[in-house]
Amino acid sequence: MCGIFGYSGNKQAQKLVIQGLRHLEYRGYDSSGIAMQTPASTILTEKTHGKIKNLEDTLKIHPLSGTTAIGHTRWATHGIPTRENAHPHLNESDELAVVHNGIIENYFDLKKKLQAEGVRFRSETDTEVIVHLVAKYYKGNLENAVRRTLKDLKGTYAIAVIASREPGKIVAAKMDSPLVIGSTKEESYLASDISALLEHTNRVTFIENG
Ligand code: GLU
């Protein structure tokens, strides 16, 4: 169970998300990544195996511009630590992205079902089923699609999801894994650990299970 950081506001999100992930580094991790909403019709991601420094080096060459993003530090439970298994995970059309802390206990059954429906997976993680389920239920409203997805999941999770078609929105949910929202007048932050929020705001909301 490792780290999540999200930002939506009027500032460039890349720097804030990396800074946020750095606060969560102390928990240990094997890889990291970021997904950015851009004016393009797809979500852009960068992920790297190893230290956040590797992600930063990649972002120096391929910076991601935008004001809404989610980031993750992974501690692998399902699938070895590789770039492919690092979060965020995208749906097949790259229009939805998810980061996840925890374990989806029924992922194997969900994955078999989705594969039988023709979905192609790109990683070995339990997490990837979440984004394909959101895609399956997505009819233009991300909250509704995530709410429906949660009904299918068994396990522990903190998740954050973005959709390219809904700029400025991050949908988050949790079950037995911490997740906190921080807000200012113009911005929203999301983190799996309150310590990553306090340099930005002390207006925090702890998300409840379900
Ligand atoms: N179970 C997920 C994975 O292995 C998330 C692990 C985590 O909490 O970092 O990718």
Short mmCIF file of C-alpha atoms and ligand atoms in Angstrom, two decimals:
data_model
loop_
_atom_site.label_atom_id
_atom_site.label_comp_id
_atom_site.label_asym_id
_atom_site.label_seq_id
_atom_site.Cartn_x
_atom_site.Cartn_y
_atom_site.Cartn_z
CA MET A 1 0.00 0.00 0.00
CA CYS A 2 1.77 3.11 -1.10
CA GLY A 3 1.21 6.71 -2.17
CA ILE A 4 -1.39 8.77 -4.04
CA PHE A 5 -1.25 12.48 -4.75
CA GLY A 6 -3.65 14.49 -6.90
CA TYR A 7 -4.05 18.12 -7.86
CA SER A 8 -6.71 20.15 -9.64
CA GLY A 9 -6.58 23.93 -9.76
CA ASN A 10 -5.07 26.82 -11.65
CA LYS A 11 -1.37 25.99 -11.31
CA GLN A 12 0.75 23.60 -13.37
CA ALA A 13 0.08 20.21 -11.80
CA GLN A 14 3.26 18.31 -12.71
CA LYS A 15 5.50 20.07 -10.20
CA LEU A 16 2.93 19.88 -7.39
CA VAL A 17 2.28 16.19 -7.92
CA ILE A 18 6.00 15.32 -7.94
CA GLN A 19 6.47 17.40 -4.80
CA GLY A 20 3.52 15.55 -3.23
CA LEU A 21 4.91 12.14 -4.16
CA ARG A 22 8.23 13.13 -2.58
CA HIS A 23 6.41 13.63 0.74
CA LEU A 24 5.15 10.05 0.47
CA GLU A 25 8.54 8.57 -0.43
CA TYR A 26 9.32 7.66 3.18
CA ARG A 27 6.77 4.85 2.97
CA GLY A 28 8.93 2.99 0.46
CA TYR A 29 8.03 2.24 -3.17
CA ASP A 30 9.39 0.53 -6.27
CA SER A 31 8.10 2.73 -9.09
CA SER A 32 6.16 5.91 -9.71
CA GLY A 33 4.05 7.65 -12.31
CA ILE A 34 1.78 10.54 -13.21
CA ALA A 35 -1.28 11.01 -15.45
CA MET A 36 -2.19 14.46 -16.78
CA GLN A 37 -5.37 15.85 -18.26
CA THR A 38 -4.51 17.91 -21.32
CA PRO A 39 -6.62 19.69 -23.93
CA ALA A 40 -5.96 16.62 -26.13
CA SER A 41 -8.59 13.91 -26.23
CA THR A 42 -6.39 11.42 -24.41
CA ILE A 43 -4.69 11.39 -21.02
CA LEU A 44 -0.90 11.57 -21.04
CA THR A 45 1.20 9.52 -18.61
CA GLU A 46 4.82 9.03 -17.65
CA LYS A 47 5.91 6.15 -15.44
CA THR A 48 9.27 4.81 -14.37
CA HIS A 49 10.64 1.92 -12.40
CA GLY A 50 12.80 2.92 -9.44
CA LYS A 51 13.23 6.27 -7.77
CA ILE A 52 11.03 9.36 -8.25
CA LYS A 53 14.23 10.96 -9.53
CA ASN A 54 13.89 8.70 -12.61
CA LEU A 55 10.38 10.02 -13.17
CA GLU A 56 11.62 13.59 -12.79
CA ASP A 57 14.40 12.96 -15.31
CA THR A 58 11.87 11.59 -17.81
CA LEU A 59 9.58 14.57 -17.23
CA LYS A 60 12.49 16.92 -17.91
CA ILE A 61 12.65 15.45 -21.42
CA HIS A 62 8.87 15.06 -21.85
CA PRO A 63 7.19 17.61 -19.59
CA LEU A 64 3.44 17.26 -19.07
CA SER A 65 1.52 20.50 -19.18
CA GLY A 66 -1.88 20.80 -17.50
CA THR A 67 -3.63 21.75 -14.28
CA THR A 68 -5.23 18.44 -13.26
CA ALA A 69 -3.14 15.35 -12.56
CA ILE A 70 -2.87 12.24 -10.40
CA GLY A 71 0.36 10.57 -9.30
CA HIS A 72 1.36 7.35 -7.57
CA THR A 73 4.21 5.63 -5.83
CA ARG A 74 3.76 1.86 -6.08
CA TRP A 75 4.61 -0.92 -3.69
CA ALA A 76 3.96 -3.94 -5.88
CA THR A 77 1.59 -6.62 -4.63
CA HIS A 78 0.38 -8.08 -7.95
CA GLY A 79 2.85 -8.02 -10.83
CA ILE A 80 6.56 -7.42 -10.49
CA PRO A 81 7.94 -3.87 -10.25
CA THR A 82 8.24 -2.71 -13.88
CA ARG A 83 7.34 0.36 -15.89
CA GLU A 84 4.30 -1.46 -17.38
CA ASN A 85 2.98 -2.40 -13.95
CA ALA A 86 3.54 1.08 -12.48
CA HIS A 87 0.47 3.26 -12.02
CA PRO A 88 -1.42 5.19 -13.42
CA HIS A 89 -3.23 2.60 -15.52
CA LEU A 90 -5.24 3.64 -18.56
CA ASN A 91 -8.29 2.19 -20.29
CA GLU A 92 -7.91 0.94 -23.86
CA SER A 93 -8.65 4.33 -25.47
CA ASP A 94 -6.40 6.27 -23.02
CA GLU A 95 -9.33 8.44 -21.95
CA LEU A 96 -9.44 7.28 -18.32
CA ALA A 97 -6.63 6.87 -15.79
CA VAL A 98 -6.55 5.34 -12.31
CA VAL A 99 -4.11 5.17 -9.42
CA HIS A 100 -4.71 2.71 -6.60
CA ASN A 101 -3.34 1.84 -3.20
CA GLY A 102 -4.28 -1.53 -1.76
CA ILE A 103 -5.38 -4.88 -3.13
CA ILE A 104 -8.40 -5.89 -5.24
CA GLU A 105 -9.03 -9.38 -3.89
CA ASN A 106 -11.42 -10.49 -6.65
CA TYR A 107 -9.33 -9.05 -9.50
CA PHE A 108 -8.68 -12.45 -11.10
CA ASP A 109 -12.37 -13.16 -11.68
CA LEU A 110 -13.01 -9.60 -12.81
CA LYS A 111 -10.08 -9.80 -15.22
CA LYS A 112 -11.26 -13.09 -16.73
CA LYS A 113 -14.73 -11.64 -17.26
CA LEU A 114 -13.38 -8.45 -18.86
CA GLN A 115 -11.03 -10.45 -21.10
CA ALA A 116 -13.95 -12.60 -22.20
CA GLU A 117 -15.70 -9.36 -23.17
CA GLY A 118 -12.68 -8.51 -25.36
CA VAL A 119 -10.74 -6.12 -23.11
CA ARG A 120 -6.97 -6.18 -23.62
CA PHE A 121 -4.84 -5.74 -20.51
CA ARG A 122 -1.44 -4.06 -20.54
CA SER A 123 -0.21 -4.99 -17.04
CA GLU A 124 -0.16 -7.82 -14.53
CA THR A 125 -1.64 -5.72 -11.73
CA ASP A 126 -4.86 -6.20 -9.82
CA THR A 127 -5.39 -2.44 -10.27
CA GLU A 128 -5.92 -2.50 -14.02
CA VAL A 129 -9.39 -4.10 -13.69
CA ILE A 130 -10.58 -0.88 -12.03
CA VAL A 131 -9.95 1.33 -15.04
CA HIS A 132 -11.52 -1.16 -17.48
CA LEU A 133 -14.60 -1.42 -15.26
CA VAL A 134 -14.88 2.38 -15.10
CA ALA A 135 -14.61 2.42 -18.91
CA LYS A 136 -17.33 -0.22 -19.19
CA TYR A 137 -19.72 1.81 -17.02
CA TYR A 138 -18.71 5.27 -18.29
CA LYS A 139 -21.53 7.18 -19.96
CA GLY A 140 -20.04 10.66 -19.63
CA ASN A 141 -20.28 11.02 -15.83
CA LEU A 142 -17.20 9.85 -13.98
CA GLU A 143 -18.76 9.82 -10.49
CA ASN A 144 -21.51 7.49 -11.68
CA ALA A 145 -19.06 5.17 -13.42
CA VAL A 146 -16.78 4.97 -10.37
CA ARG A 147 -19.76 4.43 -8.04
CA ARG A 148 -20.90 1.51 -10.20
CA THR A 149 -17.36 0.11 -10.35
CA LEU A 150 -17.03 0.07 -6.55
CA LYS A 151 -19.97 -2.34 -6.35
CA ASP A 152 -17.86 -4.90 -8.25
CA LEU A 153 -14.69 -4.55 -6.14
CA LYS A 154 -13.74 -6.61 -3.11
CA GLY A 155 -10.66 -5.67 -1.11
CA THR A 156 -8.93 -2.61 0.24
CA TYR A 157 -8.38 0.46 -1.83
CA ALA A 158 -7.83 4.14 -2.15
CA ILE A 159 -8.35 5.20 -5.75
CA ALA A 160 -8.26 8.36 -7.81
CA VAL A 161 -9.62 8.49 -11.36
CA ILE A 162 -9.58 11.13 -14.10
CA ALA A 163 -11.35 11.30 -17.46
CA SER A 164 -10.13 13.28 -20.47
CA ARG A 165 -13.70 14.37 -21.21
CA GLU A 166 -14.21 15.91 -17.75
CA PRO A 167 -11.54 18.57 -17.26
CA GLY A 168 -10.72 19.70 -13.74
CA LYS A 169 -12.29 16.68 -12.07
CA ILE A 170 -10.72 13.92 -9.97
CA VAL A 171 -13.01 11.25 -8.55
CA ALA A 172 -11.72 9.50 -5.44
CA ALA A 173 -12.95 6.69 -3.23
CA LYS A 174 -11.62 4.48 -0.50
CA MET A 175 -12.16 1.31 1.51
CA ASP A 176 -9.85 0.65 4.47
CA SER A 177 -6.98 2.61 2.95
CA PRO A 178 -6.49 6.29 3.80
CA LEU A 179 -7.33 9.16 1.45
CA VAL A 180 -7.62 12.86 2.34
CA ILE A 181 -8.85 15.87 0.35
CA GLY A 182 -7.24 19.26 0.92
CA SER A 183 -8.86 22.40 -0.40
CA THR A 184 -8.19 26.08 -0.88
CA LYS A 185 -10.51 28.61 -2.57
CA GLU A 186 -9.20 27.74 -6.01
CA GLU A 187 -7.65 24.32 -5.73
CA SER A 188 -8.21 20.77 -4.61
CA TYR A 189 -5.54 18.37 -3.46
CA LEU A 190 -5.79 14.68 -2.75
CA ALA A 191 -3.34 12.53 -0.83
CA SER A 192 -3.07 9.18 0.85
CA ASP A 193 -1.29 10.86 3.77
CA ILE A 194 -2.27 14.19 5.33
CA SER A 195 1.39 15.15 5.76
CA ALA A 196 1.61 15.73 2.00
CA LEU A 197 -1.22 18.31 2.13
CA LEU A 198 -0.26 20.51 5.04
CA GLU A 199 2.17 22.73 3.14
CA HIS A 200 -0.76 23.72 0.88
CA THR A 201 -3.76 23.94 3.19
CA ASN A 202 -5.13 22.97 6.58
CA ARG A 203 -8.68 22.62 5.23
CA VAL A 204 -8.81 18.85 4.97
CA THR A 205 -11.59 16.30 4.57
CA PHE A 206 -11.04 12.64 5.40
CA ILE A 207 -12.85 10.43 2.91
CA GLU A 208 -14.94 7.69 4.51
CA ASN A 209 -15.17 4.07 3.50
CA GLY A 210 -17.46 3.55 0.51
N1 GLU B 1 -2.00 -3.79 -5.71
C1 GLU B 1 -1.55 -2.71 -6.53
C2 GLU B 1 -0.35 -3.11 -7.37
O1 GLU B 1 0.31 -4.06 -7.10
C3 GLU B 1 -1.25 -1.43 -5.73
C4 GLU B 1 -0.07 -1.54 -4.82
C5 GLU B 1 0.15 -0.27 -3.97
O2 GLU B 1 -0.63 -0.05 -3.03
O3 GLU B 1 1.10 0.48 -4.26
O4 GLU B 1 -0.06 -2.49 -8.35
#
